[in-house]
Short mmCIF file of C-alpha atoms and ligand atoms in Angstrom, two decimals:
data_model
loop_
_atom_site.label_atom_id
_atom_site.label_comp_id
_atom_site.label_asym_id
_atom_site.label_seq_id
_atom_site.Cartn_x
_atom_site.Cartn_y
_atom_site.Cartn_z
CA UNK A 1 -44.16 50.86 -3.49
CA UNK A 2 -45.65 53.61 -1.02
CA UNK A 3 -49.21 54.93 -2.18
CA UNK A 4 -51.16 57.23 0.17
CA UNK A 5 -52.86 55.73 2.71
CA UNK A 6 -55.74 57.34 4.13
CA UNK A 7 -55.92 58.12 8.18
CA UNK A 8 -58.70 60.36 8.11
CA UNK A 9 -61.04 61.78 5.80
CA UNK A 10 -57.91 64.66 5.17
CA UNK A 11 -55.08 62.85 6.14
CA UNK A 12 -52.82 60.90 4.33
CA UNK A 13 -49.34 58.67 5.40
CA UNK A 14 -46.57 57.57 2.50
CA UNK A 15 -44.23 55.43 4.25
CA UNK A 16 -40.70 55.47 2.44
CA UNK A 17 -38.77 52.78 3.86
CA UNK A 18 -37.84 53.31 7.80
CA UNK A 19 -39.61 56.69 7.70
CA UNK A 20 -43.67 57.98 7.45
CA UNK A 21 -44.81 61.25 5.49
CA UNK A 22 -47.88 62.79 5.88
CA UNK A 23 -50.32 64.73 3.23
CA UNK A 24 -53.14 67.19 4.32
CA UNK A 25 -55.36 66.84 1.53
CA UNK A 26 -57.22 70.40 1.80
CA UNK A 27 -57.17 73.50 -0.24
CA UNK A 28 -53.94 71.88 -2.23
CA UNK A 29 -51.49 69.50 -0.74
CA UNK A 30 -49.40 70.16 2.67
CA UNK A 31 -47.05 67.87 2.74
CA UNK A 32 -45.54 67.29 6.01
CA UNK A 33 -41.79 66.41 6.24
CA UNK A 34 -39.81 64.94 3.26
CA UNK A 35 -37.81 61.44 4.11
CA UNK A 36 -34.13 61.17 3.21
CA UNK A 37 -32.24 63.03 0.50
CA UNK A 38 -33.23 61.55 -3.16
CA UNK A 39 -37.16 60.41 -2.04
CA UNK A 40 -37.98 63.30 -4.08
CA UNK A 41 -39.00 60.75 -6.96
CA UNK A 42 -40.60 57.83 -4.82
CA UNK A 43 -43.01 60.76 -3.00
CA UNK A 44 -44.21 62.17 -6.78
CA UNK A 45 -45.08 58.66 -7.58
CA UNK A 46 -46.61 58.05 -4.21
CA UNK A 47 -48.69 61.34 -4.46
CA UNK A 48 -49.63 59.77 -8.56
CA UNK A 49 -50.58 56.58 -7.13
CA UNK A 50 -52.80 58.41 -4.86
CA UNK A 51 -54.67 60.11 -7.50
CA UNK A 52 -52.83 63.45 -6.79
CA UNK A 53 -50.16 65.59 -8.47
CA UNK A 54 -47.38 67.02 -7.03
CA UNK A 55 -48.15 70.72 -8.63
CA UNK A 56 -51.11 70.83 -5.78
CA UNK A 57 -48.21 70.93 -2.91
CA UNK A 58 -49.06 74.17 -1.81
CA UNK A 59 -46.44 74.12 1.28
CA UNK A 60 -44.39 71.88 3.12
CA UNK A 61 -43.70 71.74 6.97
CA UNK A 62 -40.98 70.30 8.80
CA UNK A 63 -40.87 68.47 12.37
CA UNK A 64 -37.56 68.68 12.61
CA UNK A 65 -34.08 68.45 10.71
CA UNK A 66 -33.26 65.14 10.83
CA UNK A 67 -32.08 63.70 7.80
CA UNK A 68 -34.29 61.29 7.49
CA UNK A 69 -37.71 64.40 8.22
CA UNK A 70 -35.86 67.32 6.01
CA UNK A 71 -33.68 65.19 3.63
CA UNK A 72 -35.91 65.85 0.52
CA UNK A 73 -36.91 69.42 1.53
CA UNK A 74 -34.42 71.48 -0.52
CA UNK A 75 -34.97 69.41 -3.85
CA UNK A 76 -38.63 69.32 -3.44
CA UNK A 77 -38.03 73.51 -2.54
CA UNK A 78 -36.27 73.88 -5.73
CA UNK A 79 -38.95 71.12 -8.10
CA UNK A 80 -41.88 73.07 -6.98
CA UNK A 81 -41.33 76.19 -5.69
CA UNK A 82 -43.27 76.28 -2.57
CA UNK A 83 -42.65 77.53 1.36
CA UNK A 84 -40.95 75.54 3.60
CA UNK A 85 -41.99 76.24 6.97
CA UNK A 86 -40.30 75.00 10.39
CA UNK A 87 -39.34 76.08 13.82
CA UNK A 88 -36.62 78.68 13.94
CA UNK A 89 -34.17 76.49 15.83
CA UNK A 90 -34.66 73.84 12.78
CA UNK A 91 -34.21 76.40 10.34
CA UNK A 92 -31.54 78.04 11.62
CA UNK A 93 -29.42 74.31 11.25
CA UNK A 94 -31.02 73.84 7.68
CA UNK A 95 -29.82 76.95 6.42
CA UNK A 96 -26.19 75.85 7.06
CA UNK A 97 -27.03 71.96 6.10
CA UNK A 98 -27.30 70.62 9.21
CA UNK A 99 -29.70 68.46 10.43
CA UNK A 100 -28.67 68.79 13.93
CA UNK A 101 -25.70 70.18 16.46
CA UNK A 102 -26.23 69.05 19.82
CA UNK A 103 -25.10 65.43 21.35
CA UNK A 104 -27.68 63.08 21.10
CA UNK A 105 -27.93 60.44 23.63
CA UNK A 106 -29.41 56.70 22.76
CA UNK A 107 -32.56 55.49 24.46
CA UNK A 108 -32.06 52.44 26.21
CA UNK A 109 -33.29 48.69 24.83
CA UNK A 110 -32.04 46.32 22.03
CA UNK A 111 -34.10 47.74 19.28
CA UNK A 112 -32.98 51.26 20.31
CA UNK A 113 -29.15 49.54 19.90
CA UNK A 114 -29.96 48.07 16.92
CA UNK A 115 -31.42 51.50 15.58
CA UNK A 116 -28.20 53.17 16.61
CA UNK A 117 -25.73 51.04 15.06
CA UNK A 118 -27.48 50.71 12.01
CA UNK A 119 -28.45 54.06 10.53
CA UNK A 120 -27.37 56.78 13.22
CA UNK A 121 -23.98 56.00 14.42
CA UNK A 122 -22.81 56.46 10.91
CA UNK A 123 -25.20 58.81 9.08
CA UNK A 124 -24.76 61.66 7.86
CA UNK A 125 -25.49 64.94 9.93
CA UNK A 126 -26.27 66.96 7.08
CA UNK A 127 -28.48 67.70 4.43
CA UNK A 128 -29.00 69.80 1.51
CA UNK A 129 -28.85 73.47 2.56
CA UNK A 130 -32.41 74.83 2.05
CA UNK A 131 -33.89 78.78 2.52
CA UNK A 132 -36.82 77.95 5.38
CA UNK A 133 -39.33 80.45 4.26
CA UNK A 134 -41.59 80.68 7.51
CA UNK A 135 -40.89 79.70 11.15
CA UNK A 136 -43.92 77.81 12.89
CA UNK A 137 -43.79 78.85 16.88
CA UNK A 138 -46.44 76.39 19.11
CA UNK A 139 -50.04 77.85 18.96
CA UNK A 140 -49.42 78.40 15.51
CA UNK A 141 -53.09 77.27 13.30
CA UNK A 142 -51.97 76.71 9.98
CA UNK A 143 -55.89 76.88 7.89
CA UNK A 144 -55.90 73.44 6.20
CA UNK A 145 -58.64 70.86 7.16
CA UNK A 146 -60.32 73.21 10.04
CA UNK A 147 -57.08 73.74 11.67
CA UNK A 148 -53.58 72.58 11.61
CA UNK A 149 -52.37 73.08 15.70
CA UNK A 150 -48.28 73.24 15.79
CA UNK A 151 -47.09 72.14 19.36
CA UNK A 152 -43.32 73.22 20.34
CA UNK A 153 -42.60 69.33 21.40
CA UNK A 154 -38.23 70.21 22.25
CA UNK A 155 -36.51 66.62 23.54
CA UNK A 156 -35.65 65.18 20.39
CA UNK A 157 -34.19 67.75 18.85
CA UNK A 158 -34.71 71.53 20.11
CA UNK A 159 -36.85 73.08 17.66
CA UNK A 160 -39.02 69.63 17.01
CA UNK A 161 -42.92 70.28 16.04
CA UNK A 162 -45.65 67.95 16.53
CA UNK A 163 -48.64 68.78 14.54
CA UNK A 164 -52.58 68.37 15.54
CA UNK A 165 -55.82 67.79 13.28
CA UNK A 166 -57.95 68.74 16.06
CA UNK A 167 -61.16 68.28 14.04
CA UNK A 168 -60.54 64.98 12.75
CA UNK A 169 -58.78 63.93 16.03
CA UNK A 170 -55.35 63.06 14.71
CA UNK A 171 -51.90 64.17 16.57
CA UNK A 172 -49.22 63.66 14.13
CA UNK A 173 -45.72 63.10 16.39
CA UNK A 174 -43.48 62.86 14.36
CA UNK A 175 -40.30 61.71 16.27
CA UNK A 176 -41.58 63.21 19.59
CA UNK A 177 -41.44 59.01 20.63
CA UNK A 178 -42.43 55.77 18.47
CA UNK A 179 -44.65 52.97 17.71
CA UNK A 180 -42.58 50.60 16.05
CA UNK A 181 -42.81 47.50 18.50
CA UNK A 182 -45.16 49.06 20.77
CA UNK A 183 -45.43 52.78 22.38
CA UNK A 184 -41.58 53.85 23.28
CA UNK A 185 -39.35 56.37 23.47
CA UNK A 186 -37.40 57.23 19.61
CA UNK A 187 -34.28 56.04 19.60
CA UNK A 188 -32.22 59.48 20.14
CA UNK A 189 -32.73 62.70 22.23
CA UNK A 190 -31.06 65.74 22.57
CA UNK A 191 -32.94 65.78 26.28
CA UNK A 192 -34.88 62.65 27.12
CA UNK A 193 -36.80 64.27 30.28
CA UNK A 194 -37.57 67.34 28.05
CA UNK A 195 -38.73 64.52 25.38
CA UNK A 196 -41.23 62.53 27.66
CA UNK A 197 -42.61 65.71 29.26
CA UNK A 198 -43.38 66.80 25.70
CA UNK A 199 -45.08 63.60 25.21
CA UNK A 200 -46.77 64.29 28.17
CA UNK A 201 -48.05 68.17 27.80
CA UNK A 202 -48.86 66.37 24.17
CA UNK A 203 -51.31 63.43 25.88
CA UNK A 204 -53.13 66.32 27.68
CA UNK A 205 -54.85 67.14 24.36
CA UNK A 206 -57.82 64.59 24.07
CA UNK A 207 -57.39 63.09 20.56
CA UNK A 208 -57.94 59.49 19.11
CA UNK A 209 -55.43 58.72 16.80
CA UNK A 210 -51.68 59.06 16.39
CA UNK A 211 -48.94 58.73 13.76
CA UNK A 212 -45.54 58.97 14.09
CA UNK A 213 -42.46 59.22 11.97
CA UNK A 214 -41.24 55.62 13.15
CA UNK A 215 -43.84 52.96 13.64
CA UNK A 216 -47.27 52.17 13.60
CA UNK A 217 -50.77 54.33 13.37
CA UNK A 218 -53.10 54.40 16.51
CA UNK A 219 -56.41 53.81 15.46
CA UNK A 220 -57.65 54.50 19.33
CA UNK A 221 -57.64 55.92 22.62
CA UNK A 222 -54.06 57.65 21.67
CA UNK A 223 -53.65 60.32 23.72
CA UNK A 224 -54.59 57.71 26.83
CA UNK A 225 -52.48 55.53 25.68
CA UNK A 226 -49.52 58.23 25.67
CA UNK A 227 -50.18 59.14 29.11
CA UNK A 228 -49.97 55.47 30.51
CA UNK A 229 -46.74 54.18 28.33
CA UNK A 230 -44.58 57.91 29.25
CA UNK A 231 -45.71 58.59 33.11
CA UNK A 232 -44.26 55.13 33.37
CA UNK A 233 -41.13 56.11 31.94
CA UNK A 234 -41.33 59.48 33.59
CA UNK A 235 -41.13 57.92 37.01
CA UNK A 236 -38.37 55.70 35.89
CA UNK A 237 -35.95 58.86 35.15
ZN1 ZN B 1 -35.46 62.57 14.30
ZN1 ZN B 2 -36.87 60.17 12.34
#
């Protein structure tokens, strides 16, 4: 059963299945993206079994609309009553239920196949109409835990946000790429050259740690380790 698990002294990861959630602990709760529709319960009892309550969400931030990122964020919207906050483009598809619009195009490999076939071919497109109360725009400093950077990271899906703990030296990618069998591209993008230059304007930013939406946490050297995996695949396009 998913618990909190602690990244850094203010950050927190509840992984729900195939997908990661993240907590700011500071000044109340921020929780970042909400897994698939119906995780509402599994992230109160992840947040108990943490030692926190749910009434200390004080907002909730998307990185994009992707079922599987914004699934949960009307239902949570309507349990607590707090501001949902994501980039326009994002908004603009959650506020007709959609969790995205434009073709997406697979990445190429057998995990990426695998991936496809198995929950994307197939899944749904939609989600729960929600009300996005804010729009986040990259430069953005949301004040939890010294800082909360927003970085525009489009590729994935247009309006995708990556988010950065500058002072504890955490980037938090969401689906900008993966770590689930090593650094790689995510499995879909809207624009796969947009995707791995936002990697890339990303690993500019000096920071030590990573965690994603997919995969594993980077403990070290992240942002190096970025640059090396995605010029790679930069030259390869
Ligand atoms: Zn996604
Ligand atoms: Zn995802």
């Amino acid at each position: 059963m998913a618990s909190l698990q602690p990244i850094t002294r203010s950050l927190f990861q509840i992984a729900l299945g195939g997908v990661n959630l993240f907590v700011i602990k500071d000044n109340g709760l921020t929780l970042i993206d909400t897994g698939y529709s119906r995780s509402l319960e599994a992230i109160v009892n992840a947040l108990y079994r943490g030692g926190e309550s749910p009434d200390q969400i004080k907002q909730i931030v998307l990185t994009h609309a992707h079922p599987d990122h914004a699934g949960s964020a009307a239902a949570l919207q309507r349990q607590l009553g707090v501001p949902v906050l994501a980039h326009q483009h994002e908004a603009a598809l959650l506020e007709v239920g959609l969790s995205g619009q434009a073709p997406i195009h697979r990445s190429p490999g057998f995990i990426n196949w695998l991936i496809y076939q198995a929950f994307i071919k197939r899944g749904a497109n939609t989600v729960d109409p929600l009300v996005v109360d804010g729009h986040l725009n990259h430069g953005d400093v949301l004040a939890v835990a010294g800082g909360l950077q927003v970085l525009h990271t489009p590729g994935h899906s247009a309006g995708h946000l990556a988010f950065w703990l500058k002072q504890e030296g955490v980037m938090i990618l969401g689906d900008t790429c993966q770590n689930l069998m090593g650094l790689a591209l995510s499995t879909v993008y809207e624009d796969r050259a947009l995707g791995i230059q936002s990697v890339l304007a990303i690993a500019q930013h000096n920071f030590d740690q990573a965690v994603f939406g997919h995969g594993r946490w980077i403990r070290k050297g992240a942002s190096q380790k970025l640059k090396r995996a995605f010029s790679r695949l930069q030259n390869q396009t």
